């Protein structure tokens, strides 16, 4: 019996190292990344609004094309990042509400832009 009490006291005295600075920072980043992705969605909505209100005349058409290209690249990269972040958050057991909303918004905006492009350009 003496040996069982000594083993339980030695097990209780084992020191478990705390989380490092990097793991705490990574956890904070992972928790807040969904909100950063929603911020990207807001930025894309503003850029989209600006693109739809630009009048196409002379160099305005080139500017409009650049806006659409920048929007497409940001939306594509944002969608890939949102899918990766959401999968990583699920793997770590965090809430995925914000990142899931970001995925839905990015898909909806992308589908809307594609539909607009098809109606105004390709199906004309």
Coordinates of N, CA and C in Angstrom, one line a residue:
X1 N 0.8 -1.2 0.0 CA 0.0 0.0 0.0 C 0.8 1.2 0.0
X2 N 2.0 1.1 0.6 CA 2.9 2.3 0.7 C 3.3 2.6 -0.7
X3 N 3.6 1.7 -1.6 CA 4.0 2.0 -2.9 C 2.9 2.6 -3.8
X4 N 1.6 2.3 -3.5 CA 0.6 3.0 -4.3 C 0.4 4.4 -3.9
X5 N 0.6 4.7 -2.6 CA 0.5 6.1 -2.2 C 1.7 6.9 -2.7
X6 N 2.8 6.3 -2.8 CA 4.0 7.1 -3.3 C 3.9 7.3 -4.8
X7 N 3.3 6.4 -5.5 CA 3.1 6.6 -6.9 C 2.0 7.6 -7.2
X8 N 1.0 7.7 -6.4 CA 0.0 8.7 -6.6 C 0.5 10.1 -6.3
X9 N 1.4 10.2 -5.3 CA 1.9 11.5 -4.9 C 2.9 11.9 -6.0
X10 N 3.7 11.0 -6.5 CA 4.6 11.4 -7.6 C 3.9 11.8 -8.9
X11 N 2.8 11.1 -9.1 CA 2.0 11.5 -10.3 C 1.4 12.9 -10.2
X12 N 1.0 13.2 -9.0 CA 0.4 14.6 -8.8 C 1.5 15.7 -8.8
X13 N 2.7 15.3 -8.6 CA 3.7 16.4 -8.6 C 4.4 16.6 -10.0
X14 N 3.9 15.9 -11.0 CA 4.4 16.1 -12.3 C 3.9 17.4 -12.9
X15 N 4.9 18.2 -13.4 CA 4.5 19.5 -13.9 C 4.3 19.4 -15.4
X16 N 3.1 19.9 -15.8 CA 2.8 19.9 -17.2 C 3.1 21.3 -17.7
X17 N 3.9 21.4 -18.7 CA 4.2 22.8 -19.2 C 3.0 23.5 -19.8
X18 N 2.9 24.8 -19.6 CA 1.8 25.6 -20.1 C 1.9 25.8 -21.6
X19 N 0.9 26.4 -22.2 CA 0.9 26.6 -23.6 C 2.0 27.7 -23.9
X20 N 2.7 27.5 -25.0 CA 3.7 28.5 -25.4 C 3.1 29.7 -26.0
X21 N 3.9 30.7 -26.2 CA 3.4 32.0 -26.8 C 2.8 31.7 -28.2
X22 N 3.5 30.9 -28.9 CA 3.1 30.6 -30.3 C 1.8 29.8 -30.4
X23 N 1.6 28.9 -29.5 CA 0.4 28.1 -29.5 C -0.8 29.0 -29.1
X24 N -0.6 29.9 -28.1 CA -1.7 30.8 -27.7 C -2.0 31.8 -28.8
X25 N -0.9 32.2 -29.5 CA -1.2 33.2 -30.6 C -1.9 32.5 -31.8
X26 N -1.5 31.3 -32.1 CA -2.1 30.5 -33.1 C -3.6 30.2 -32.8
X27 N -3.9 30.0 -31.5 CA -5.3 29.7 -31.1 C -6.1 31.0 -31.3
X28 N -5.5 32.1 -30.9 CA -6.3 33.4 -31.0 C -6.5 33.7 -32.5
X29 N -5.5 33.5 -33.3 CA -5.6 33.7 -34.7 C -6.7 32.8 -35.3
X30 N -6.7 31.6 -34.9 CA -7.7 30.6 -35.5 C -9.1 31.0 -35.0
X31 N -9.2 31.5 -33.8 CA -10.6 31.9 -33.3 C -11.0 33.1 -34.1
X32 N -10.2 34.1 -34.3 CA -10.5 35.3 -35.0 C -10.5 35.3 -36.5
X33 N -10.0 34.3 -37.1 CA -9.9 34.3 -38.5 C -11.2 34.2 -39.2
X34 N -12.2 33.7 -38.6 CA -13.6 33.7 -39.3 C -14.1 35.1 -39.4
X35 N -13.8 35.9 -38.4 CA -14.2 37.3 -38.4 C -13.4 38.1 -39.4
X36 N -12.1 37.8 -39.6 CA -11.3 38.4 -40.6 C -11.9 38.0 -42.0
X37 N -12.3 36.8 -42.2 CA -12.9 36.4 -43.5 C -14.2 37.2 -43.7
X38 N -15.0 37.4 -42.7 CA -16.2 38.2 -42.9 C -15.9 39.7 -43.2
X39 N -14.7 40.2 -42.7 CA -14.3 41.5 -43.1 C -13.9 41.5 -44.6
X40 N -13.3 40.4 -45.1 CA -13.0 40.3 -46.5 C -14.2 40.3 -47.3
X41 N -15.3 39.7 -46.8 CA -16.6 39.7 -47.5 C -17.1 41.1 -47.6
X42 N -17.0 41.9 -46.6 CA -17.5 43.2 -46.6 C -16.7 44.1 -47.6
X43 N -15.3 43.9 -47.6 CA -14.5 44.6 -48.5 C -14.9 44.2 -50.0
X44 N -15.2 42.9 -50.2 CA -15.6 42.5 -51.6 C -16.9 43.1 -51.9
X45 N -17.8 43.2 -51.0 CA -19.1 43.9 -51.3 C -19.0 45.3 -51.6
X46 N -18.1 46.0 -51.0 CA -17.8 47.4 -51.3 C -17.2 47.5 -52.7
X47 N -16.2 46.7 -52.9 CA -15.5 46.7 -54.2 C -16.5 46.3 -55.4
X48 N -17.4 45.4 -55.1 CA -18.4 45.0 -56.0 C -19.4 46.2 -56.3
X49 N -19.8 46.9 -55.3 CA -20.7 48.1 -55.5 C -20.0 49.1 -56.3
X50 N -18.7 49.3 -56.0 CA -18.0 50.3 -56.8 C -17.9 49.9 -58.2
X51 N -17.6 48.6 -58.5 CA -17.5 48.1 -59.8 C -18.8 48.3 -60.6
X52 N -20.0 48.1 -59.9 CA -21.2 48.2 -60.6 C -21.7 49.7 -60.8
X53 N -21.0 50.6 -60.1 CA -21.4 52.0 -60.3 C -20.4 52.8 -61.2
X54 N -19.4 52.2 -61.7 CA -18.4 52.8 -62.6 C -19.0 52.9 -64.0
X55 N -18.9 54.1 -64.6 CA -19.4 54.3 -65.9 C -18.3 53.9 -66.9
X56 N -18.6 53.0 -67.9 CA -17.6 52.5 -68.8 C -17.4 53.5 -70.0
X57 N -16.4 54.3 -69.9 CA -16.1 55.3 -71.0 C -14.6 55.5 -71.1
X58 N -14.0 55.3 -72.2 CA -12.5 55.5 -72.4 C -11.8 54.5 -71.5
X59 N -11.0 55.1 -70.6 CA -10.2 54.3 -69.7 C -11.0 53.7 -68.5
X60 N -12.3 54.2 -68.4 CA -13.1 53.6 -67.4 C -13.4 52.1 -67.6
X61 N -13.4 51.7 -68.9 CA -13.6 50.3 -69.2 C -12.4 49.5 -68.7
X62 N -11.2 50.0 -68.9 CA -10.0 49.3 -68.4 C -10.1 49.2 -66.9
X63 N -10.5 50.3 -66.3 CA -10.6 50.4 -64.8 C -11.6 49.4 -64.3
X64 N -12.7 49.3 -65.0 CA -13.8 48.4 -64.7 C -13.3 46.9 -64.8
X65 N -12.6 46.6 -65.9 CA -12.0 45.3 -66.0 C -11.0 44.9 -64.9
X66 N -10.2 45.9 -64.5 CA -9.3 45.7 -63.4 C -10.0 45.4 -62.1
X67 N -11.1 46.2 -61.9 CA -11.9 46.0 -60.6 C -12.4 44.5 -60.6
X68 N -13.0 44.1 -61.8 CA -13.5 42.7 -61.8 C -12.4 41.7 -61.6
X69 N -11.3 41.9 -62.2 CA -10.2 41.0 -62.0 C -9.7 40.9 -60.6
X70 N -9.5 42.1 -60.0 CA -9.1 42.1 -58.5 C -10.2 41.5 -57.7
X71 N -11.4 41.7 -58.0 CA -12.5 41.1 -57.2 C -12.5 39.6 -57.4
X72 N -12.3 39.1 -58.6 CA -12.3 37.7 -58.8 C -11.1 37.0 -58.1
X73 N -9.9 37.6 -58.1 CA -8.8 37.0 -57.4 C -9.0 37.0 -55.9
X74 N -9.4 38.1 -55.4 CA -9.7 38.2 -53.9 C -10.8 37.2 -53.5
X75 N -11.8 37.1 -54.3 CA -12.9 36.2 -54.0 C -12.4 34.7 -54.0
X76 N -11.6 34.4 -55.0 CA -11.1 33.0 -55.2 C -10.2 32.7 -54.0
X77 N -9.2 33.6 -53.7 CA -8.3 33.3 -52.6 C -9.0 33.3 -51.3
X78 N -10.0 34.2 -51.1 CA -10.8 34.2 -49.9 C -11.6 33.0 -49.7
X79 N -12.2 32.4 -50.8 CA -13.0 31.2 -50.7 C -12.1 30.0 -50.3
X80 N -10.9 29.9 -50.9 CA -10.0 28.8 -50.5 C -9.6 29.0 -49.1
X81 N -9.2 30.2 -48.7 CA -8.8 30.4 -47.3 C -10.0 30.1 -46.3
X82 N -11.2 30.5 -46.7 CA -12.4 30.3 -45.8 C -12.6 28.8 -45.7
X83 N -12.5 28.0 -46.7 CA -12.6 26.6 -46.6 C -11.5 25.9 -45.8
X84 N -10.3 26.4 -45.9 CA -9.2 25.8 -45.1 C -9.4 26.2 -43.6
X85 N -9.7 27.5 -43.4 CA -9.9 27.9 -42.0 C -11.0 27.1 -41.3
X86 N -12.1 27.0 -42.1 CA -13.3 26.3 -41.5 C -12.9 24.8 -41.2
X87 N -12.2 24.2 -42.1 CA -11.8 22.8 -41.8 C -10.8 22.7 -40.6
X88 N -9.9 23.7 -40.5 CA -8.9 23.7 -39.4 C -9.6 24.0 -38.1
X89 N -10.6 24.9 -38.1 CA -11.4 25.2 -36.9 C -12.2 23.9 -36.5
X90 N -12.8 23.2 -37.4 CA -13.5 22.0 -37.0 C -12.6 21.0 -36.5
X91 N -11.4 20.8 -37.0 CA -10.4 19.9 -36.6 C -10.0 20.2 -35.1
X92 N -9.9 21.5 -34.8 CA -9.4 21.9 -33.5 C -10.6 22.0 -32.5
X93 N -11.8 21.9 -33.0 CA -13.0 21.9 -32.1 C -13.5 23.3 -31.8
X94 N -13.2 24.3 -32.6 CA -13.6 25.7 -32.4 C -14.9 25.9 -33.1
X95 N -15.6 27.0 -32.8 CA -16.8 27.3 -33.5 C -16.5 27.7 -34.9
X96 N -17.4 27.3 -35.8 CA -17.1 27.6 -37.2 C -18.2 28.5 -37.8
X97 N -19.0 29.2 -36.9 CA -20.1 30.0 -37.4 C -19.6 31.1 -38.3
X98 N -18.6 31.9 -38.0 CA -18.2 33.1 -38.8 C -17.5 32.6 -40.1
X99 N -16.7 31.5 -40.0 CA -16.1 31.1 -41.2 C -17.1 30.4 -42.2
X100 N -18.1 29.7 -41.6 CA -19.2 29.2 -42.4 C -20.0 30.2 -43.1
X101 N -20.3 31.3 -42.4 CA -21.0 32.5 -43.1 C -20.1 33.1 -44.2
X102 N -18.8 33.1 -43.9 CA -17.9 33.7 -45.0 C -17.9 32.8 -46.2
X103 N -17.9 31.5 -46.0 CA -18.0 30.6 -47.2 C -19.3 30.8 -48.0
X104 N -20.4 30.9 -47.2 CA -21.7 31.1 -47.9 C -21.8 32.4 -48.6
X105 N -21.3 33.5 -48.0 CA -21.3 34.8 -48.6 C -20.4 34.8 -49.8
X106 N -19.2 34.2 -49.8 CA -18.3 34.2 -50.9 C -18.9 33.4 -52.1
X107 N -19.5 32.3 -51.8 CA -20.2 31.5 -52.8 C -21.4 32.3 -53.4
X108 N -22.2 32.9 -52.6 CA -23.3 33.7 -53.1 C -22.9 34.8 -54.0
X109 N -21.9 35.6 -53.5 CA -21.4 36.7 -54.3 C -20.7 36.2 -55.6
X110 N -20.0 35.1 -55.6 CA -19.4 34.6 -56.8 C -20.4 34.2 -57.8
X111 N -21.5 33.5 -57.3 CA -22.6 33.0 -58.2 C -23.3 34.2 -58.8
X112 N -23.5 35.2 -58.0 CA -24.2 36.4 -58.4 C -23.4 37.2 -59.5
X113 N -22.1 37.3 -59.3 CA -21.2 37.9 -60.3 C -21.2 37.1 -61.6
X114 N -21.1 35.8 -61.4 CA -21.0 34.9 -62.6 C -22.3 35.0 -63.4
X115 N -23.5 35.0 -62.7 CA -24.8 35.2 -63.4 C -24.9 36.5 -64.1
X116 N -24.5 37.6 -63.4 CA -24.5 38.9 -64.0 C -23.6 38.9 -65.3
X117 N -22.4 38.4 -65.2 CA -21.5 38.3 -66.4 C -22.2 37.5 -67.5
X118 N -22.8 36.4 -67.2 CA -23.4 35.6 -68.2 C -24.5 36.3 -68.9
X119 N -25.4 37.0 -68.1 CA -26.5 37.7 -68.7 C -26.1 38.9 -69.5
X120 N -25.1 39.6 -69.1 CA -24.7 40.8 -69.8 C -23.7 40.6 -70.9
X121 N -22.9 39.6 -70.9 CA -21.8 39.4 -71.8 C -22.0 38.1 -72.7
X122 N -21.9 37.0 -72.0 CA -21.8 35.8 -72.7 C -23.1 35.3 -73.4
X123 N -24.3 35.6 -72.8 CA -25.5 35.2 -73.4 C -26.2 36.3 -74.2
X124 N -25.5 37.3 -74.5 CA -26.1 38.4 -75.3 C -26.3 38.1 -76.7

